mmCIF file of C-alpha atoms in Angstrom:
data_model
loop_
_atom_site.group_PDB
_atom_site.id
_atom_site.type_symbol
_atom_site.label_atom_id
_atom_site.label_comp_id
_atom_site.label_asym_id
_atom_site.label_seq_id
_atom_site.Cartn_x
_atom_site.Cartn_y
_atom_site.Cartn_z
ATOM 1 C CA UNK A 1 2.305 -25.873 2.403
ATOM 2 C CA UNK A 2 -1.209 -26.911 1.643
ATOM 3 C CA UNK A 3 -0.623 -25.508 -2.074
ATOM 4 C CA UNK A 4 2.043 -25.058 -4.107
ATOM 5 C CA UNK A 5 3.277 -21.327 -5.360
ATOM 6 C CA UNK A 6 2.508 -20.983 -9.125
ATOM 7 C CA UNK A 7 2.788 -18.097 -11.118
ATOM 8 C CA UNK A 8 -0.811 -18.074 -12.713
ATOM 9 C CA UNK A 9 -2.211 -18.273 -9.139
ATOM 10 C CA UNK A 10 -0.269 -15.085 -8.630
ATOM 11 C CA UNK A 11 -1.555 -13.630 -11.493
ATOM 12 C CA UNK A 12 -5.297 -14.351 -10.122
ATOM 13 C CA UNK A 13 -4.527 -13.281 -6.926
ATOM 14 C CA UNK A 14 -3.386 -10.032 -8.012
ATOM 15 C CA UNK A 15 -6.356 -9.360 -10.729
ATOM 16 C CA UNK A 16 -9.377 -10.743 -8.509
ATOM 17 C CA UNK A 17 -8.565 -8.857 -5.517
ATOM 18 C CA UNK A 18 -9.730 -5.256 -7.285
ATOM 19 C CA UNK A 19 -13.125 -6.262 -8.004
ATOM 20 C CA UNK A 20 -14.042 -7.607 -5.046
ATOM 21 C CA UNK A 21 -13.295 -4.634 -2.950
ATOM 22 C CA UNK A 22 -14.780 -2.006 -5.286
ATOM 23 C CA UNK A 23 -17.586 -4.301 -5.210
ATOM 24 C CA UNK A 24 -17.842 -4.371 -1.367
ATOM 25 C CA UNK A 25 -16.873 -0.348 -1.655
ATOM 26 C CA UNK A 26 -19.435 0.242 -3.816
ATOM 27 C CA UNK A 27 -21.519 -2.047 -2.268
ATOM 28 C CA UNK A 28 -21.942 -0.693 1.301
ATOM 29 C CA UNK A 29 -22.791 2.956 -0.354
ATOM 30 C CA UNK A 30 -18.801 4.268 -1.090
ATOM 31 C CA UNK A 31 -17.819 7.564 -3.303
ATOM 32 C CA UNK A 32 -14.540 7.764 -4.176
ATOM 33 C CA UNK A 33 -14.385 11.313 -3.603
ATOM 34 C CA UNK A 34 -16.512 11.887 -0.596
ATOM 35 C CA UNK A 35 -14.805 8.519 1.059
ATOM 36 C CA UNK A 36 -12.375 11.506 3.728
ATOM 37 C CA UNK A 37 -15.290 14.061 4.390
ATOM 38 C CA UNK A 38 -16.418 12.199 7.388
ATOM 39 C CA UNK A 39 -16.131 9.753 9.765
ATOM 40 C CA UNK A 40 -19.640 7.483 8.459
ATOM 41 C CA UNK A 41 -18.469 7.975 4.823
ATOM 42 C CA UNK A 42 -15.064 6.100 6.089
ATOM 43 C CA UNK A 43 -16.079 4.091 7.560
ATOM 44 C CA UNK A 44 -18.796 2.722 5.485
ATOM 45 C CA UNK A 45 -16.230 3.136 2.730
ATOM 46 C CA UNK A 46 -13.475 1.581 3.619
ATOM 47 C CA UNK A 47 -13.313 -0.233 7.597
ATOM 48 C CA UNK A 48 -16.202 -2.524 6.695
ATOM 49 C CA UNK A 49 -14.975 -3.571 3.174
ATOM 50 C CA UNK A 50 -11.493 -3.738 4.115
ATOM 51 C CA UNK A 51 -12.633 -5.273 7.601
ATOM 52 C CA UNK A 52 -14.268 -8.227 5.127
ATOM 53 C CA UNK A 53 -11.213 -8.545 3.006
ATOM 54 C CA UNK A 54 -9.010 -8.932 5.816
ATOM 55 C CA UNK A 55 -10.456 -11.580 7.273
ATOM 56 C CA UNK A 56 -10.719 -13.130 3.884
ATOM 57 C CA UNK A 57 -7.154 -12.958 3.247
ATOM 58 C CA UNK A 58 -6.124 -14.250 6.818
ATOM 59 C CA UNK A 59 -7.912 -17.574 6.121
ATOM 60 C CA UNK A 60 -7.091 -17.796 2.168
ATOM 61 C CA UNK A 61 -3.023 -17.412 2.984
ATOM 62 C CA UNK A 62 -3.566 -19.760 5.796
ATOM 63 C CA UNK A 63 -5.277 -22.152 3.641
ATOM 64 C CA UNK A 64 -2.716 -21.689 1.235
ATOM 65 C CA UNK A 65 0.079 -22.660 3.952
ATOM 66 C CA UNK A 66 2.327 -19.365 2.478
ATOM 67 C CA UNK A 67 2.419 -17.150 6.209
ATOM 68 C CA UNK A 68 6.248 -17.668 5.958
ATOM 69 C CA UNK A 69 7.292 -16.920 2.864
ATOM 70 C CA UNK A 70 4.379 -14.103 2.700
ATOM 71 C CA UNK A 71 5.632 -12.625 6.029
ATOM 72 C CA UNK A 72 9.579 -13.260 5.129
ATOM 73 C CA UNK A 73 12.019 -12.146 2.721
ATOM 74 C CA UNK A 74 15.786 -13.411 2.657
ATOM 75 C CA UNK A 75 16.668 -12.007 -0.753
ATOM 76 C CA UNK A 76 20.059 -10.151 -0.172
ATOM 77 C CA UNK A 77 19.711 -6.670 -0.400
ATOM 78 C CA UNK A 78 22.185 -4.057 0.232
ATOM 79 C CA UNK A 79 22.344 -2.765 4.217
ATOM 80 C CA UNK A 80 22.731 1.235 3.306
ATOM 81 C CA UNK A 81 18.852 0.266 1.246
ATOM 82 C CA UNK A 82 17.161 0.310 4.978
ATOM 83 C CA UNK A 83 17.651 4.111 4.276
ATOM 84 C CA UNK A 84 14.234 3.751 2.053
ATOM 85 C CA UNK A 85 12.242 2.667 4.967
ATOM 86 C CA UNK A 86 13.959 5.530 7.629
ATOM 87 C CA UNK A 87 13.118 8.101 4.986
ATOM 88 C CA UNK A 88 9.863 7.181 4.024
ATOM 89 C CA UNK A 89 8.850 6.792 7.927
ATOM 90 C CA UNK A 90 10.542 10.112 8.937
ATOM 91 C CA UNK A 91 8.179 12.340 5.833
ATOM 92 C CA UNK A 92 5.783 10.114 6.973
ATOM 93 C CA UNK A 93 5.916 10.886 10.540
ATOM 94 C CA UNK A 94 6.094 14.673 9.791
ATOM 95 C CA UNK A 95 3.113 14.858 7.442
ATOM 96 C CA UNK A 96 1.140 13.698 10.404
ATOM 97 C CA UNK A 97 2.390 15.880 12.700
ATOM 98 C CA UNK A 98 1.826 18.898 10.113
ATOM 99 C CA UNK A 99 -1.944 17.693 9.389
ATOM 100 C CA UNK A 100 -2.718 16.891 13.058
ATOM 101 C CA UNK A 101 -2.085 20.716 13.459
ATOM 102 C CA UNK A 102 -3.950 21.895 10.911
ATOM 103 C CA UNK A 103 -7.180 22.068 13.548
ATOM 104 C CA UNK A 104 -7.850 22.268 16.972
ATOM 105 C CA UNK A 105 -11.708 20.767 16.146
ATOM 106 C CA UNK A 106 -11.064 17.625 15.080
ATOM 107 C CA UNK A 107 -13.716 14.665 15.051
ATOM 108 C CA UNK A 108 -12.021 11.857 17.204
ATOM 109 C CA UNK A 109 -14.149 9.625 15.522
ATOM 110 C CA UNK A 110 -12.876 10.172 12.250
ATOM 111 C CA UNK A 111 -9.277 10.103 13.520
ATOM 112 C CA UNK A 112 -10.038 6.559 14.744
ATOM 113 C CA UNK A 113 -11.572 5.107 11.604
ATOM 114 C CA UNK A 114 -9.122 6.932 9.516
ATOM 115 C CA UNK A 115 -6.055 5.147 11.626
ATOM 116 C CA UNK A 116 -8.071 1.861 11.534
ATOM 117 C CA UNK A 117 -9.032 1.887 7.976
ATOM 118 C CA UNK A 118 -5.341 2.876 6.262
ATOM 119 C CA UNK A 119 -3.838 -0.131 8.915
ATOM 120 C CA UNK A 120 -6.093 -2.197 7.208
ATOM 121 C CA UNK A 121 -5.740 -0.792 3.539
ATOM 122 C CA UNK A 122 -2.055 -1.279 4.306
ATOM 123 C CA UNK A 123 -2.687 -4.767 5.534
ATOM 124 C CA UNK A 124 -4.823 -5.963 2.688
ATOM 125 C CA UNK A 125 -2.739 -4.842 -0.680
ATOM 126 C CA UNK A 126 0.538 -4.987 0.799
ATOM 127 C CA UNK A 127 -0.605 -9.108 1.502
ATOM 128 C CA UNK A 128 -1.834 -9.471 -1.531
ATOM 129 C CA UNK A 129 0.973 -7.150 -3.989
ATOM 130 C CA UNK A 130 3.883 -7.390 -1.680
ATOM 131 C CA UNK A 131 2.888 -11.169 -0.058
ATOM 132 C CA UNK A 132 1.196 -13.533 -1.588
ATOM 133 C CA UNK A 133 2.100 -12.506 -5.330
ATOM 134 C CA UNK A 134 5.283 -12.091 -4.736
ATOM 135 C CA UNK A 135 5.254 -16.332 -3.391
ATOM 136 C CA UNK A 136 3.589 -16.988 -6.384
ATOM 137 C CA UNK A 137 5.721 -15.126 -8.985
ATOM 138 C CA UNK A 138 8.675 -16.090 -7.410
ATOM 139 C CA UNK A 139 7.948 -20.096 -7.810
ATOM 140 C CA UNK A 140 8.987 -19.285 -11.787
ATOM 141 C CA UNK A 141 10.150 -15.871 -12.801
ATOM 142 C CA UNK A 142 13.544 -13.976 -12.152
ATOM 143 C CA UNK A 143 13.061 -11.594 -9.601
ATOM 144 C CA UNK A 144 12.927 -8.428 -11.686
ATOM 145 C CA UNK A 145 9.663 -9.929 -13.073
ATOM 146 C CA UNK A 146 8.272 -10.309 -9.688
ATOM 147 C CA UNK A 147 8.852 -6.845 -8.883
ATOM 148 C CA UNK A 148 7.380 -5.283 -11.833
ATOM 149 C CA UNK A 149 4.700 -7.860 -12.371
ATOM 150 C CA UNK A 150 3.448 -7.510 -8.649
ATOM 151 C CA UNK A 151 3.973 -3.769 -9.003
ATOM 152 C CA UNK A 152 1.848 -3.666 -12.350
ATOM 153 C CA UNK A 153 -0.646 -5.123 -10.636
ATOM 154 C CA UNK A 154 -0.618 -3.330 -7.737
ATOM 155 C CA UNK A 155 -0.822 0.255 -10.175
ATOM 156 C CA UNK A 156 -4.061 -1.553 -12.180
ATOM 157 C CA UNK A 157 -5.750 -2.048 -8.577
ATOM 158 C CA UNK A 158 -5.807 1.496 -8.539
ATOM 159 C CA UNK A 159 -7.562 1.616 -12.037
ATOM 160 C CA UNK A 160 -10.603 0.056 -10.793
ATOM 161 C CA UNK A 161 -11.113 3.478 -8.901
ATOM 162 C CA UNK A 162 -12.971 4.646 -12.027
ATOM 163 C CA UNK A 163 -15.733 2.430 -10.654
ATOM 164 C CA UNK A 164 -16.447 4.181 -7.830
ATOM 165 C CA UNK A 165 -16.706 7.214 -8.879
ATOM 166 C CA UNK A 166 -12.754 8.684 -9.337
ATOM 167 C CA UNK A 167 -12.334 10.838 -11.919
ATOM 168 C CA UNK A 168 -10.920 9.702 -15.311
ATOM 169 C CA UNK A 169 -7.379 12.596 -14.665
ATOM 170 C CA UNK A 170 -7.412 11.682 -11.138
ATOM 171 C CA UNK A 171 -7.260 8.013 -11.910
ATOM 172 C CA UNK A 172 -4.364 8.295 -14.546
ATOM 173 C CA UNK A 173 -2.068 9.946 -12.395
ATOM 174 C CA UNK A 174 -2.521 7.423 -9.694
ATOM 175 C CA UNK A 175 -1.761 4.563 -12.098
ATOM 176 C CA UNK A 176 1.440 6.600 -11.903
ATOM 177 C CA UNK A 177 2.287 7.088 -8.998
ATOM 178 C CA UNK A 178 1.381 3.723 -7.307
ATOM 179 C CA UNK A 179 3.805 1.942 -9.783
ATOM 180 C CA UNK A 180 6.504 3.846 -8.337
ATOM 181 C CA UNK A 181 5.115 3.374 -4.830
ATOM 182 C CA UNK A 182 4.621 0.218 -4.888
ATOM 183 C CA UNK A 183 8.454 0.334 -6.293
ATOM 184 C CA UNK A 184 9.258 1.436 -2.991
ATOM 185 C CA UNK A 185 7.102 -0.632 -1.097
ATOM 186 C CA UNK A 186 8.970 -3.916 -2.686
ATOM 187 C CA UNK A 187 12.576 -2.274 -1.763
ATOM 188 C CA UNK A 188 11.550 -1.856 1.899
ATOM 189 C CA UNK A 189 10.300 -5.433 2.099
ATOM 190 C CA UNK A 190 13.715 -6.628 0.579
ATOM 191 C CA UNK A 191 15.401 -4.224 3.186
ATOM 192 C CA UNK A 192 13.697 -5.030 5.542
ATOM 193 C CA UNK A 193 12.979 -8.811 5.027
ATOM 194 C CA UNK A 194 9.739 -8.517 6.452
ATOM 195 C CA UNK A 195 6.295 -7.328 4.896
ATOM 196 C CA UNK A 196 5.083 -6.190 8.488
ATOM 197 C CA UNK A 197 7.119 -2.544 7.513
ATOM 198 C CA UNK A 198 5.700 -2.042 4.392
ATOM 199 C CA UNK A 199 2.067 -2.664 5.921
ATOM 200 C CA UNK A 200 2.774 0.501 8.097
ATOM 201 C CA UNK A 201 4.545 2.888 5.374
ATOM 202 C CA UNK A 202 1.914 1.909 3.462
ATOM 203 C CA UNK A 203 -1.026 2.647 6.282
ATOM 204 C CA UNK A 204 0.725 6.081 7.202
ATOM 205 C CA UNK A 205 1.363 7.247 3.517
ATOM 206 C CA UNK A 206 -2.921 6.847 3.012
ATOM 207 C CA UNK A 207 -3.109 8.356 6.301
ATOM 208 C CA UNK A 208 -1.616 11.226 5.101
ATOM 209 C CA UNK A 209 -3.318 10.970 1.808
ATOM 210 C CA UNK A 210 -7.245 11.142 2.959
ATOM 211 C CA UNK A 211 -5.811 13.797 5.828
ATOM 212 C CA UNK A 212 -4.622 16.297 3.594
ATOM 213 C CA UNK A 213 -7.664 15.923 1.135
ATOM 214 C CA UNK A 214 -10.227 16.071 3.489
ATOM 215 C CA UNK A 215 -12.817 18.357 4.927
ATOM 216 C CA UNK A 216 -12.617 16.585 8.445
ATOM 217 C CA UNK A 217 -9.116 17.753 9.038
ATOM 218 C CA UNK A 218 -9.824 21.338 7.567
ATOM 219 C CA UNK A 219 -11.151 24.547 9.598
ATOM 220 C CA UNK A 220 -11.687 28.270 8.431
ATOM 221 C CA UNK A 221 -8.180 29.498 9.542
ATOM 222 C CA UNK A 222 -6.898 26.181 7.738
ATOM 223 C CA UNK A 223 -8.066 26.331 4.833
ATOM 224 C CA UNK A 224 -6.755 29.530 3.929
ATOM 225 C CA UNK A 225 -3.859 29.170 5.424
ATOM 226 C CA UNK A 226 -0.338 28.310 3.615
ATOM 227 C CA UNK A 227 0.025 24.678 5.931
ATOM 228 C CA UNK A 228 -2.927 23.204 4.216
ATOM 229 C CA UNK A 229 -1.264 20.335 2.215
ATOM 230 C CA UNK A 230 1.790 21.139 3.457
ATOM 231 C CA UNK A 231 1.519 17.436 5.484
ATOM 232 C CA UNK A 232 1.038 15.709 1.962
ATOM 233 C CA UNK A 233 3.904 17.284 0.521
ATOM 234 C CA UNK A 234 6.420 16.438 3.505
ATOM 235 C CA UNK A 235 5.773 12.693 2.842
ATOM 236 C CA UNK A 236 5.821 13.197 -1.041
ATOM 237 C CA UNK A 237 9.650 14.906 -0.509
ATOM 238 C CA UNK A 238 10.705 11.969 1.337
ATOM 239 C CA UNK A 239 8.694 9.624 -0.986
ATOM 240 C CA UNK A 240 11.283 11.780 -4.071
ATOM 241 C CA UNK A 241 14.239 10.782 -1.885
ATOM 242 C CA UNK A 242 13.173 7.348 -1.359
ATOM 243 C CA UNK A 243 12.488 6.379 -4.998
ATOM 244 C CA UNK A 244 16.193 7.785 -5.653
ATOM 245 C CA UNK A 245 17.549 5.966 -3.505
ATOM 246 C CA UNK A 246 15.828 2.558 -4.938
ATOM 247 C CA UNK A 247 17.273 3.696 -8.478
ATOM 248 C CA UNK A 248 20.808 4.311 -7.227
ATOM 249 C CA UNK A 249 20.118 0.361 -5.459
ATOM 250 C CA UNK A 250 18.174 -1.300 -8.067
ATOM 251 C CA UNK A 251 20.539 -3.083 -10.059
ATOM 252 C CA UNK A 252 22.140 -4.336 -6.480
ATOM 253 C CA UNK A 253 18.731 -6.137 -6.006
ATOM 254 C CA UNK A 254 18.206 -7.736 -9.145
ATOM 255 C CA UNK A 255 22.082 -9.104 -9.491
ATOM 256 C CA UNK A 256 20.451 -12.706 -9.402
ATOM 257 C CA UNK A 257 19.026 -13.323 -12.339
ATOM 258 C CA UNK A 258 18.145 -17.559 -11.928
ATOM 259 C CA UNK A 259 14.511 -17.979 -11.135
ATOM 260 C CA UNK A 260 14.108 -18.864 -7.602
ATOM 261 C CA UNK A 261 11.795 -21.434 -8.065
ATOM 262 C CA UNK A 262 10.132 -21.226 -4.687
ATOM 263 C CA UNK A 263 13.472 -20.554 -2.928
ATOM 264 C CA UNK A 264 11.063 -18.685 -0.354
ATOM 265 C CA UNK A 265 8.387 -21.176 -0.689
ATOM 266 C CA UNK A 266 9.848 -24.160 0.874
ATOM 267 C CA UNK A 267 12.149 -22.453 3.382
#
């Protein structure tokens, strides 16, 4: 490794990366709330910034020398815990299905930017909350600290929404709920002992999330009909199940209480 894993460059890591891509949102003309109305507001919106940012974060981790830790994870972890992942991409799976029905009109366009811009929304944060963060924490803190540290920071991302034009409510409650996301999201990378699976949980639960919200994927009969959000709430009931399941497993993966002092870092 070109540099070695410290906890304050995890820190900055985690607290840069927010302001720099609601700067680039903002920046190439982005409103939080009109981001899923069409294909140009997506892709303005979110493709190019995230587009930018990935490429950034390809070069900074291989800089940084970290691809194997970042794209690795040997913690032990309970087998019956790679129910988290099968769950999550089952609702997943059927919350597409349900909103892929919703119209028989649907811009092909926007379909592609949507499923090219939530790959690389999954790619970006889950590098930088569940990757490179998680390297850096993990040079000096017990690993219930890296959890909740990288998931704090991964919540507070979500705070700089406010900037581009989220509402203040809005905003709150997804402070909320990406904590206990991004909960998840750590579990299936310990399950898993890759990152490349919470990348695509990640990418398919936005997918479902601009989807259900917006007016591209919404036609007369649709919208008045009872299956309009019904595909967001088939990945938020498996998204329930999930997080129970990482409470009934959670004090399985923090047994090990020693800091690992780059344990990962210098396999």
């Amino acid at each position: 490794m070109r540099v070695t894993p410290t906890p304050k460059l995890a820190w900055a890591l985690g607290i840069l990366y927010a302001p720099i891509f609601i700067a680039l949102l903002i920046g190439f003309g982005g409103d939080y709330d009109e981001i899923g109305n069409s294909a140009d507001n997506f892709f303005s919106a979110v493709v190019i910034p995230m587009g930018i940012l990935t490429v950034a974060i390809v070069a900074l981790t291989t800089w940084l020398g970290w691809w194997r830790p970042v794209i690795s994870d040997d913690r032990p972890t309970p087998r019956w815990m790679l129910a988290v992942p099968i769950v999550m991409a089952i609702g997943i799976a059927g919350s597409i299905a349900v909103d892929l029905g919703r119209t028989s009109d649907l811009d092909t366009s926007f379909l592609l930017w949507l499923t090219i811009g939530t790959l690389l929304i999954g790619f970006c944060e889950e590098m930088v909350y569940r990757g490179l963060t998680i390297v850096g924490f993990r040079s000096g803190h017990r690993e219930v600290r890296v959890w909740l540290f990288t998931t704090l920071l991964f919540a507070v991302l979500h705070l700089w929404n406010l900037a581009a034009g989220q509402g203040l409510m809005g905003t709150i409650q997804q402070f909320g709920y990406t904590f206990v996301l991004g909960s998840v999201y750590y579990v299936i990378r310990r399950s898993t002992g890759t990152i490349l699976i919470p990348i695509l949980i990640h990418a398919g639960w936005d997918w479902t999330g601009f989807a259900s919200g917006s007016e591209a994927f919404s036609s007369e009969a649709a919208a008045s009909s009872a299956s309009d959000g019904a595909g967001s709430g088939v990945a938020i009931f498996a998204a329930v199940i999930a997080v129970i399941l990482c409470l009934i497993g959670a004090r399985k993966l923090f047994t090990d209480e020693t800091p690992s002092v780059m344990a990962n870092a210098t396999a």
